[in-house]
């Protein structure tokens, strides 16, 4: 799953990464700790005019037919395997696909009450030594999985415009699709956000494409993108700011310092 994301590098960088040629809505403040129902940036092809837009959306999809935005089930993530059949998401799979460009996202290890967050941003130089060092499965510490080159990671998403009542403003809402975790990340969580490669982007966003088929292609291609991810420890999430993605050692301190960002006791090895 994916319950926290980082969007800190700004609209211009995200527009370049997604091919967006214009912005819609007020730009959210850069954040290293975006939670469901908060504002995030999404990129999608404009269905009313040529071009691609980068827009601000509420992170938790609300289908157009819903009478309320307080659904009884969470919609900040949607399972890629079943989204095309689910009433909440099937229209969006067909005609309203988007990508969520992120610096990274956080994850928590299951099966431990004191498990800690892990940040997964976006791809190191394939020749870089030691970039795929695998952490111990027994560690109960937070990790940051990232692209060492600092470029955004594009996550597959779905969007929906929702209006609570006649003569009230429409709200853009969105969800992030998830899939089974690649073997290299399964120690962290059994599921992961579904990545979209740059050469898949145009087909994924095309409103007139066969949405269910594009979703199947994206799922099939996702293992090939796993080698682009690298991992390092981070401290538990508190507040906001770039310090949330600072690497920490096994003792919970920033490398090269006597003290620093403190990890939870469970994060210490």
PDB file of C-alpha atoms in Angstrom:
ATOM      1  CA  UNK A   1       0.000   0.000   0.000  1.00  0.00           C
ATOM      2  CA  UNK A   2       0.996   3.647  -0.040  1.00  0.00           C
ATOM      3  CA  UNK A   3      -0.172   5.906   2.769  1.00  0.00           C
ATOM      4  CA  UNK A   4       2.306   8.804   2.703  1.00  0.00           C
ATOM      5  CA  UNK A   5       4.089  10.513  -0.178  1.00  0.00           C
ATOM      6  CA  UNK A   6       6.693  13.211  -0.750  1.00  0.00           C
ATOM      7  CA  UNK A   7       6.114  15.986  -3.305  1.00  0.00           C
ATOM      8  CA  UNK A   8       8.809  18.531  -2.576  1.00  0.00           C
ATOM      9  CA  UNK A   9      10.666  19.345  -5.795  1.00  0.00           C
ATOM     10  CA  UNK A  10       7.920  21.597  -7.173  1.00  0.00           C
ATOM     11  CA  UNK A  11       5.512  21.910 -10.094  1.00  0.00           C
ATOM     12  CA  UNK A  12       8.128  22.796 -12.705  1.00  0.00           C
ATOM     13  CA  UNK A  13      10.143  19.623 -12.091  1.00  0.00           C
ATOM     14  CA  UNK A  14       7.016  17.455 -11.968  1.00  0.00           C
ATOM     15  CA  UNK A  15       5.678  19.056 -15.149  1.00  0.00           C
ATOM     16  CA  UNK A  16       8.916  18.231 -16.956  1.00  0.00           C
ATOM     17  CA  UNK A  17       8.832  14.634 -15.686  1.00  0.00           C
ATOM     18  CA  UNK A  18       5.243  14.075 -16.821  1.00  0.00           C
ATOM     19  CA  UNK A  19       5.202  16.175 -20.004  1.00  0.00           C
ATOM     20  CA  UNK A  20       2.552  18.529 -18.617  1.00  0.00           C
ATOM     21  CA  UNK A  21       2.278  21.815 -20.494  1.00  0.00           C
ATOM     22  CA  UNK A  22       0.125  23.757 -18.036  1.00  0.00           C
ATOM     23  CA  UNK A  23      -1.020  23.884 -14.434  1.00  0.00           C
ATOM     24  CA  UNK A  24      -4.558  23.745 -13.041  1.00  0.00           C
ATOM     25  CA  UNK A  25      -5.491  24.882  -9.556  1.00  0.00           C
ATOM     26  CA  UNK A  26      -3.420  26.289  -6.747  1.00  0.00           C
ATOM     27  CA  UNK A  27      -0.055  24.640  -6.242  1.00  0.00           C
ATOM     28  CA  UNK A  28       0.202  22.820  -2.903  1.00  0.00           C
ATOM     29  CA  UNK A  29       3.080  23.700  -0.611  1.00  0.00           C
ATOM     30  CA  UNK A  30       6.065  21.363  -1.063  1.00  0.00           C
ATOM     31  CA  UNK A  31       5.764  18.600   1.507  1.00  0.00           C
ATOM     32  CA  UNK A  32       7.734  15.601   2.704  1.00  0.00           C
ATOM     33  CA  UNK A  33       4.717  14.133   4.504  1.00  0.00           C
ATOM     34  CA  UNK A  34       1.464  14.173   2.500  1.00  0.00           C
ATOM     35  CA  UNK A  35      -1.325  12.033   3.948  1.00  0.00           C
ATOM     36  CA  UNK A  36      -4.629  10.822   2.469  1.00  0.00           C
ATOM     37  CA  UNK A  37      -7.335  13.507   2.035  1.00  0.00           C
ATOM     38  CA  UNK A  38      -4.637  16.178   1.736  1.00  0.00           C
ATOM     39  CA  UNK A  39      -3.754  17.919  -1.539  1.00  0.00           C
ATOM     40  CA  UNK A  40      -1.346  16.332  -3.991  1.00  0.00           C
ATOM     41  CA  UNK A  41      -0.316  16.922  -7.598  1.00  0.00           C
ATOM     42  CA  UNK A  42      -1.482  14.640 -10.400  1.00  0.00           C
ATOM     43  CA  UNK A  43      -0.823  14.718 -14.149  1.00  0.00           C
ATOM     44  CA  UNK A  44      -3.427  13.767 -16.735  1.00  0.00           C
ATOM     45  CA  UNK A  45      -4.306  14.381 -20.374  1.00  0.00           C
ATOM     46  CA  UNK A  46      -6.938  17.087 -20.758  1.00  0.00           C
ATOM     47  CA  UNK A  47     -10.154  15.546 -22.100  1.00  0.00           C
ATOM     48  CA  UNK A  48     -11.518  18.927 -23.272  1.00  0.00           C
ATOM     49  CA  UNK A  49      -8.483  20.379 -25.020  1.00  0.00           C
ATOM     50  CA  UNK A  50      -5.145  19.174 -26.399  1.00  0.00           C
ATOM     51  CA  UNK A  51      -2.334  18.860 -23.923  1.00  0.00           C
ATOM     52  CA  UNK A  52      -1.482  17.519 -20.500  1.00  0.00           C
ATOM     53  CA  UNK A  53      -2.166  19.235 -17.203  1.00  0.00           C
ATOM     54  CA  UNK A  54      -0.624  19.116 -13.758  1.00  0.00           C
ATOM     55  CA  UNK A  55      -3.438  19.635 -11.277  1.00  0.00           C
ATOM     56  CA  UNK A  56      -4.075  19.669  -7.540  1.00  0.00           C
ATOM     57  CA  UNK A  57      -6.280  16.835  -6.323  1.00  0.00           C
ATOM     58  CA  UNK A  58      -7.645  15.568  -3.022  1.00  0.00           C
ATOM     59  CA  UNK A  59      -5.867  12.316  -2.210  1.00  0.00           C
ATOM     60  CA  UNK A  60      -8.774   9.868  -1.815  1.00  0.00           C
ATOM     61  CA  UNK A  61     -10.949   9.215  -4.820  1.00  0.00           C
ATOM     62  CA  UNK A  62     -14.663   9.974  -4.585  1.00  0.00           C
ATOM     63  CA  UNK A  63     -16.738   8.533  -7.452  1.00  0.00           C
ATOM     64  CA  UNK A  64     -19.035  10.973  -9.222  1.00  0.00           C
ATOM     65  CA  UNK A  65     -22.148   9.100  -8.079  1.00  0.00           C
ATOM     66  CA  UNK A  66     -21.310   9.285  -4.362  1.00  0.00           C
ATOM     67  CA  UNK A  67     -23.459  11.579  -2.206  1.00  0.00           C
ATOM     68  CA  UNK A  68     -20.634  12.148   0.257  1.00  0.00           C
ATOM     69  CA  UNK A  69     -16.863  12.389   0.297  1.00  0.00           C
ATOM     70  CA  UNK A  70     -16.790  10.435   3.559  1.00  0.00           C
ATOM     71  CA  UNK A  71     -16.949   6.918   2.188  1.00  0.00           C
ATOM     72  CA  UNK A  72     -17.124   3.930   4.498  1.00  0.00           C
ATOM     73  CA  UNK A  73     -14.037   2.381   2.846  1.00  0.00           C
ATOM     74  CA  UNK A  74     -10.606   3.936   2.196  1.00  0.00           C
ATOM     75  CA  UNK A  75      -9.984   5.083  -1.366  1.00  0.00           C
ATOM     76  CA  UNK A  76      -6.491   6.585  -1.196  1.00  0.00           C
ATOM     77  CA  UNK A  77      -5.214   3.300  -2.693  1.00  0.00           C
ATOM     78  CA  UNK A  78      -6.867   1.028  -5.245  1.00  0.00           C
ATOM     79  CA  UNK A  79      -5.786  -2.530  -6.002  1.00  0.00           C
ATOM     80  CA  UNK A  80      -4.641  -2.762  -9.614  1.00  0.00           C
ATOM     81  CA  UNK A  81      -5.818  -6.365  -9.863  1.00  0.00           C
ATOM     82  CA  UNK A  82      -9.478  -5.504  -9.212  1.00  0.00           C
ATOM     83  CA  UNK A  83      -9.897  -1.790  -9.956  1.00  0.00           C
ATOM     84  CA  UNK A  84     -11.382  -2.368 -13.416  1.00  0.00           C
ATOM     85  CA  UNK A  85     -14.274  -4.317 -11.868  1.00  0.00           C
ATOM     86  CA  UNK A  86     -14.918  -2.254  -8.738  1.00  0.00           C
ATOM     87  CA  UNK A  87     -17.819   0.246  -9.036  1.00  0.00           C
ATOM     88  CA  UNK A  88     -15.749   2.895  -7.253  1.00  0.00           C
ATOM     89  CA  UNK A  89     -12.911   2.780  -9.794  1.00  0.00           C
ATOM     90  CA  UNK A  90     -14.038   1.110 -13.040  1.00  0.00           C
ATOM     91  CA  UNK A  91     -15.105   4.306 -14.839  1.00  0.00           C
ATOM     92  CA  UNK A  92     -11.801   5.928 -13.931  1.00  0.00           C
ATOM     93  CA  UNK A  93      -9.847   2.916 -15.204  1.00  0.00           C
ATOM     94  CA  UNK A  94     -11.560   3.347 -18.565  1.00  0.00           C
ATOM     95  CA  UNK A  95     -11.374   7.095 -19.035  1.00  0.00           C
ATOM     96  CA  UNK A  96      -9.671   8.915 -16.124  1.00  0.00           C
ATOM     97  CA  UNK A  97      -6.159   7.600 -15.575  1.00  0.00           C
ATOM     98  CA  UNK A  98      -3.434   9.826 -14.147  1.00  0.00           C
ATOM     99  CA  UNK A  99       0.039   9.647 -12.686  1.00  0.00           C
ATOM    100  CA  UNK A 100       1.154  10.959  -9.323  1.00  0.00           C
ATOM    101  CA  UNK A 101       4.718  12.289  -9.596  1.00  0.00           C
ATOM    102  CA  UNK A 102       6.550  11.961  -6.293  1.00  0.00           C
ATOM    103  CA  UNK A 103      10.005  12.432  -4.838  1.00  0.00           C
ATOM    104  CA  UNK A 104       9.206   9.289  -2.898  1.00  0.00           C
ATOM    105  CA  UNK A 105       6.728   7.503  -0.677  1.00  0.00           C
ATOM    106  CA  UNK A 106       6.785   5.971   2.795  1.00  0.00           C
ATOM    107  CA  UNK A 107       5.934   2.449   3.812  1.00  0.00           C
ATOM    108  CA  UNK A 108       5.659   0.536   7.080  1.00  0.00           C
ATOM    109  CA  UNK A 109       6.617  -3.062   7.679  1.00  0.00           C
ATOM    110  CA  UNK A 110       3.591  -5.144   8.694  1.00  0.00           C
ATOM    111  CA  UNK A 111       3.446  -7.750  11.447  1.00  0.00           C
ATOM    112  CA  UNK A 112       4.871  -5.447  14.127  1.00  0.00           C
ATOM    113  CA  UNK A 113       2.948  -2.972  16.252  1.00  0.00           C
ATOM    114  CA  UNK A 114       5.977  -0.703  16.446  1.00  0.00           C
ATOM    115  CA  UNK A 115       6.927  -0.967  12.764  1.00  0.00           C
ATOM    116  CA  UNK A 116       8.389   2.181  11.253  1.00  0.00           C
ATOM    117  CA  UNK A 117       7.982   4.118   8.004  1.00  0.00           C
ATOM    118  CA  UNK A 118      10.041   3.643   4.866  1.00  0.00           C
ATOM    119  CA  UNK A 119      10.348   6.225   2.112  1.00  0.00           C
ATOM    120  CA  UNK A 120      10.439   5.048  -1.481  1.00  0.00           C
ATOM    121  CA  UNK A 121      11.474   7.759  -3.978  1.00  0.00           C
ATOM    122  CA  UNK A 122      13.020   7.292  -7.427  1.00  0.00           C
ATOM    123  CA  UNK A 123      16.780   5.637  -9.922  1.00  0.00           C
ATOM    124  CA  UNK A 124      20.367   5.338  -9.329  1.00  0.00           C
ATOM    125  CA  UNK A 125      23.029   4.998 -11.974  1.00  0.00           C
ATOM    126  CA  UNK A 126      23.022   1.278 -12.854  1.00  0.00           C
ATOM    127  CA  UNK A 127      26.810   1.344 -12.601  1.00  0.00           C
ATOM    128  CA  UNK A 128      26.828   2.832  -9.114  1.00  0.00           C
ATOM    129  CA  UNK A 129      28.430   0.349  -6.656  1.00  0.00           C
ATOM    130  CA  UNK A 130      26.440  -0.874  -3.709  1.00  0.00           C
ATOM    131  CA  UNK A 131      23.179   0.760  -4.753  1.00  0.00           C
ATOM    132  CA  UNK A 132      21.075  -2.402  -4.325  1.00  0.00           C
ATOM    133  CA  UNK A 133      22.347  -3.406  -0.898  1.00  0.00           C
ATOM    134  CA  UNK A 134      19.515  -5.336   0.664  1.00  0.00           C
ATOM    135  CA  UNK A 135      18.663  -4.656   4.300  1.00  0.00           C
ATOM    136  CA  UNK A 136      18.034  -7.414   6.790  1.00  0.00           C
ATOM    137  CA  UNK A 137      14.514  -8.829   6.886  1.00  0.00           C
ATOM    138  CA  UNK A 138      14.712  -8.814  10.675  1.00  0.00           C
ATOM    139  CA  UNK A 139      15.187  -5.053  10.900  1.00  0.00           C
ATOM    140  CA  UNK A 140      12.252  -3.157  12.364  1.00  0.00           C
ATOM    141  CA  UNK A 141      13.510   0.219  11.210  1.00  0.00           C
ATOM    142  CA  UNK A 142      12.199   2.769   8.718  1.00  0.00           C
ATOM    143  CA  UNK A 143      13.723   2.792   5.249  1.00  0.00           C
ATOM    144  CA  UNK A 144      13.879   5.230   2.361  1.00  0.00           C
ATOM    145  CA  UNK A 145      13.752   3.581  -1.054  1.00  0.00           C
ATOM    146  CA  UNK A 146      14.741   6.172  -3.617  1.00  0.00           C
ATOM    147  CA  UNK A 147      16.128   7.073  -7.012  1.00  0.00           C
ATOM    148  CA  UNK A 148      19.701   8.094  -6.442  1.00  0.00           C
ATOM    149  CA  UNK A 149      19.582  10.444  -9.436  1.00  0.00           C
ATOM    150  CA  UNK A 150      16.817  12.458  -7.736  1.00  0.00           C
ATOM    151  CA  UNK A 151      14.339  12.236 -10.602  1.00  0.00           C
ATOM    152  CA  UNK A 152      10.624  11.854  -9.787  1.00  0.00           C
ATOM    153  CA  UNK A 153       8.957   8.493  -9.545  1.00  0.00           C
ATOM    154  CA  UNK A 154       5.686   8.266 -11.494  1.00  0.00           C
ATOM    155  CA  UNK A 155       2.943   6.314  -9.733  1.00  0.00           C
ATOM    156  CA  UNK A 156      -0.133   5.084 -11.564  1.00  0.00           C
ATOM    157  CA  UNK A 157      -3.333   6.737 -10.402  1.00  0.00           C
ATOM    158  CA  UNK A 158      -6.997   7.267 -11.163  1.00  0.00           C
ATOM    159  CA  UNK A 159      -8.982  10.461 -10.818  1.00  0.00           C
ATOM    160  CA  UNK A 160     -12.606  11.521 -10.466  1.00  0.00           C
ATOM    161  CA  UNK A 161     -14.381  14.876 -10.388  1.00  0.00           C
ATOM    162  CA  UNK A 162     -16.914  15.035  -7.552  1.00  0.00           C
ATOM    163  CA  UNK A 163     -19.549  17.620  -6.703  1.00  0.00           C
ATOM    164  CA  UNK A 164     -21.482  17.517  -3.399  1.00  0.00           C
ATOM    165  CA  UNK A 165     -24.562  19.370  -4.693  1.00  0.00           C
ATOM    166  CA  UNK A 166     -25.808  21.478  -7.608  1.00  0.00           C
ATOM    167  CA  UNK A 167     -24.275  24.945  -7.856  1.00  0.00           C
ATOM    168  CA  UNK A 168     -21.281  23.955  -5.710  1.00  0.00           C
ATOM    169  CA  UNK A 169     -17.678  23.691  -6.903  1.00  0.00           C
ATOM    170  CA  UNK A 170     -16.364  20.449  -8.325  1.00  0.00           C
ATOM    171  CA  UNK A 171     -13.457  18.775  -6.507  1.00  0.00           C
ATOM    172  CA  UNK A 172     -10.743  16.780  -8.244  1.00  0.00           C
ATOM    173  CA  UNK A 173     -10.042  13.572  -6.311  1.00  0.00           C
ATOM    174  CA  UNK A 174      -7.525  10.814  -6.993  1.00  0.00           C
ATOM    175  CA  UNK A 175      -6.168   7.483  -5.816  1.00  0.00           C
ATOM    176  CA  UNK A 176      -2.825   5.680  -6.184  1.00  0.00           C
ATOM    177  CA  UNK A 177      -2.923   2.179  -7.653  1.00  0.00           C
ATOM    178  CA  UNK A 178      -1.042  -0.602  -5.883  1.00  0.00           C
ATOM    179  CA  UNK A 179       0.209  -3.991  -6.998  1.00  0.00           C
ATOM    180  CA  UNK A 180       2.019  -6.994  -5.556  1.00  0.00           C
ATOM    181  CA  UNK A 181       5.458  -5.968  -4.349  1.00  0.00           C
ATOM    182  CA  UNK A 182       8.479  -6.933  -6.380  1.00  0.00           C
ATOM    183  CA  UNK A 183      10.595  -9.627  -4.728  1.00  0.00           C
ATOM    184  CA  UNK A 184      13.263  -7.045  -3.920  1.00  0.00           C
ATOM    185  CA  UNK A 185      10.749  -5.031  -1.843  1.00  0.00           C
ATOM    186  CA  UNK A 186       8.568  -7.810  -0.416  1.00  0.00           C
ATOM    187  CA  UNK A 187      10.499  -7.731   2.886  1.00  0.00           C
ATOM    188  CA  UNK A 188       9.096  -4.240   3.383  1.00  0.00           C
ATOM    189  CA  UNK A 189       5.447  -4.791   2.474  1.00  0.00           C
ATOM    190  CA  UNK A 190       3.562  -7.313   0.333  1.00  0.00           C
ATOM    191  CA  UNK A 191       2.253  -4.494  -1.874  1.00  0.00           C
ATOM    192  CA  UNK A 192       3.744  -1.410  -3.516  1.00  0.00           C
ATOM    193  CA  UNK A 193       2.532   1.537  -5.598  1.00  0.00           C
ATOM    194  CA  UNK A 194       2.285   0.702  -9.297  1.00  0.00           C
ATOM    195  CA  UNK A 195       5.063   2.556 -11.175  1.00  0.00           C
ATOM    196  CA  UNK A 196       4.714   3.902 -14.706  1.00  0.00           C
ATOM    197  CA  UNK A 197       7.801   4.042 -16.921  1.00  0.00           C
ATOM    198  CA  UNK A 198       8.386   7.131 -19.043  1.00  0.00           C
ATOM    199  CA  UNK A 199       7.881   5.132 -22.247  1.00  0.00           C
ATOM    200  CA  UNK A 200       4.496   3.911 -20.948  1.00  0.00           C
ATOM    201  CA  UNK A 201       3.302   7.349 -19.932  1.00  0.00           C
ATOM    202  CA  UNK A 202       1.525   8.495 -23.103  1.00  0.00           C
ATOM    203  CA  UNK A 203      -0.382   5.234 -23.507  1.00  0.00           C
ATOM    204  CA  UNK A 204      -1.350   5.156 -19.827  1.00  0.00           C
ATOM    205  CA  UNK A 205      -2.718   8.708 -19.873  1.00  0.00           C
ATOM    206  CA  UNK A 206      -4.490   8.581 -23.260  1.00  0.00           C
ATOM    207  CA  UNK A 207      -8.220   8.984 -22.431  1.00  0.00           C
ATOM    208  CA  UNK A 208      -9.303   6.948 -25.464  1.00  0.00           C
ATOM    209  CA  UNK A 209      -6.976   4.009 -24.791  1.00  0.00           C
ATOM    210  CA  UNK A 210      -8.253   0.650 -23.586  1.00  0.00           C
ATOM    211  CA  UNK A 211      -7.931   1.366 -19.882  1.00  0.00           C
ATOM    212  CA  UNK A 212      -8.178  -2.184 -18.520  1.00  0.00           C
ATOM    213  CA  UNK A 213      -5.599  -3.345 -21.087  1.00  0.00           C
ATOM    214  CA  UNK A 214      -3.238  -0.506 -20.178  1.00  0.00           C
ATOM    215  CA  UNK A 215      -3.624  -1.382 -16.517  1.00  0.00           C
ATOM    216  CA  UNK A 216      -2.678  -4.996 -17.228  1.00  0.00           C
ATOM    217  CA  UNK A 217       0.365  -3.843 -19.210  1.00  0.00           C
ATOM    218  CA  UNK A 218       1.475  -1.567 -16.379  1.00  0.00           C
ATOM    219  CA  UNK A 219       1.214  -4.382 -13.831  1.00  0.00           C
ATOM    220  CA  UNK A 220       3.165  -6.727 -16.113  1.00  0.00           C
ATOM    221  CA  UNK A 221       5.905  -4.126 -16.616  1.00  0.00           C
ATOM    222  CA  UNK A 222       6.296  -3.121 -12.960  1.00  0.00           C
ATOM    223  CA  UNK A 223       8.911  -5.777 -12.005  1.00  0.00           C
ATOM    224  CA  UNK A 224      11.216  -4.316 -14.639  1.00  0.00           C
ATOM    225  CA  UNK A 225      11.261  -0.983 -12.812  1.00  0.00           C
ATOM    226  CA  UNK A 226      12.232  -2.423  -9.430  1.00  0.00           C
ATOM    227  CA  UNK A 227      16.000  -2.345 -10.128  1.00  0.00           C
ATOM    228  CA  UNK A 228      15.759   1.453 -10.309  1.00  0.00           C
ATOM    229  CA  UNK A 229      15.005   1.671  -6.583  1.00  0.00           C
ATOM    230  CA  UNK A 230      17.537   2.021  -3.780  1.00  0.00           C
ATOM    231  CA  UNK A 231      16.982   1.903  -0.006  1.00  0.00           C
ATOM    232  CA  UNK A 232      18.190   3.680   3.132  1.00  0.00           C
ATOM    233  CA  UNK A 233      16.955   4.117   6.696  1.00  0.00           C
ATOM    234  CA  UNK A 234      14.909   7.089   7.813  1.00  0.00           C
ATOM    235  CA  UNK A 235      13.523   8.061  11.200  1.00  0.00           C
ATOM    236  CA  UNK A 236       9.834   7.817  12.197  1.00  0.00           C
ATOM    237  CA  UNK A 237       7.605  10.482  10.694  1.00  0.00           C
ATOM    238  CA  UNK A 238       6.975  13.585  12.774  1.00  0.00           C
ATOM    239  CA  UNK A 239       5.895  16.897  11.300  1.00  0.00           C
ATOM    240  CA  UNK A 240       7.206  17.888   7.885  1.00  0.00           C
ATOM    241  CA  UNK A 241      10.415  18.986   6.222  1.00  0.00           C
ATOM    242  CA  UNK A 242      13.456  17.582   4.399  1.00  0.00           C
ATOM    243  CA  UNK A 243      14.769  16.035   7.613  1.00  0.00           C
ATOM    244  CA  UNK A 244      12.226  13.243   7.220  1.00  0.00           C
ATOM    245  CA  UNK A 245      14.220  11.705   4.360  1.00  0.00           C
ATOM    246  CA  UNK A 246      17.666  12.084   5.931  1.00  0.00           C
ATOM    247  CA  UNK A 247      19.400   8.694   6.190  1.00  0.00           C
ATOM    248  CA  UNK A 248      19.969   7.338   9.680  1.00  0.00           C
ATOM    249  CA  UNK A 249      22.287   4.560  10.845  1.00  0.00           C
ATOM    250  CA  UNK A 250      21.242   1.454  12.718  1.00  0.00           C
ATOM    251  CA  UNK A 251      21.588   3.285  16.024  1.00  0.00           C
ATOM    252  CA  UNK A 252      19.099   5.935  14.891  1.00  0.00           C
ATOM    253  CA  UNK A 253      21.604   8.722  14.222  1.00  0.00           C
ATOM    254  CA  UNK A 254      22.527  10.611  11.089  1.00  0.00           C
ATOM    255  CA  UNK A 255      25.683   9.041   9.577  1.00  0.00           C
ATOM    256  CA  UNK A 256      28.864  10.895  10.523  1.00  0.00           C
ATOM    257  CA  UNK A 257      27.365  12.582  13.597  1.00  0.00           C
ATOM    258  CA  UNK A 258      27.447  11.865  17.317  1.00  0.00           C
ATOM    259  CA  UNK A 259      23.728  12.437  17.564  1.00  0.00           C
ATOM    260  CA  UNK A 260      20.957  13.315  15.183  1.00  0.00           C
ATOM    261  CA  UNK A 261      17.572  12.149  14.008  1.00  0.00           C
ATOM    262  CA  UNK A 262      16.413   9.667  16.616  1.00  0.00           C
ATOM    263  CA  UNK A 263      14.694   6.494  15.508  1.00  0.00           C
ATOM    264  CA  UNK A 264      12.274   4.539  17.648  1.00  0.00           C
ATOM    265  CA  UNK A 265      13.767   1.801  19.866  1.00  0.00           C
ATOM    266  CA  UNK A 266      12.335  -0.816  17.494  1.00  0.00           C
ATOM    267  CA  UNK A 267      14.331   0.737  14.649  1.00  0.00           C
ATOM    268  CA  UNK A 268      17.634   0.066  16.379  1.00  0.00           C
ATOM    269  CA  UNK A 269      19.572  -3.029  15.542  1.00  0.00           C
TER     270      UNK A 269
END
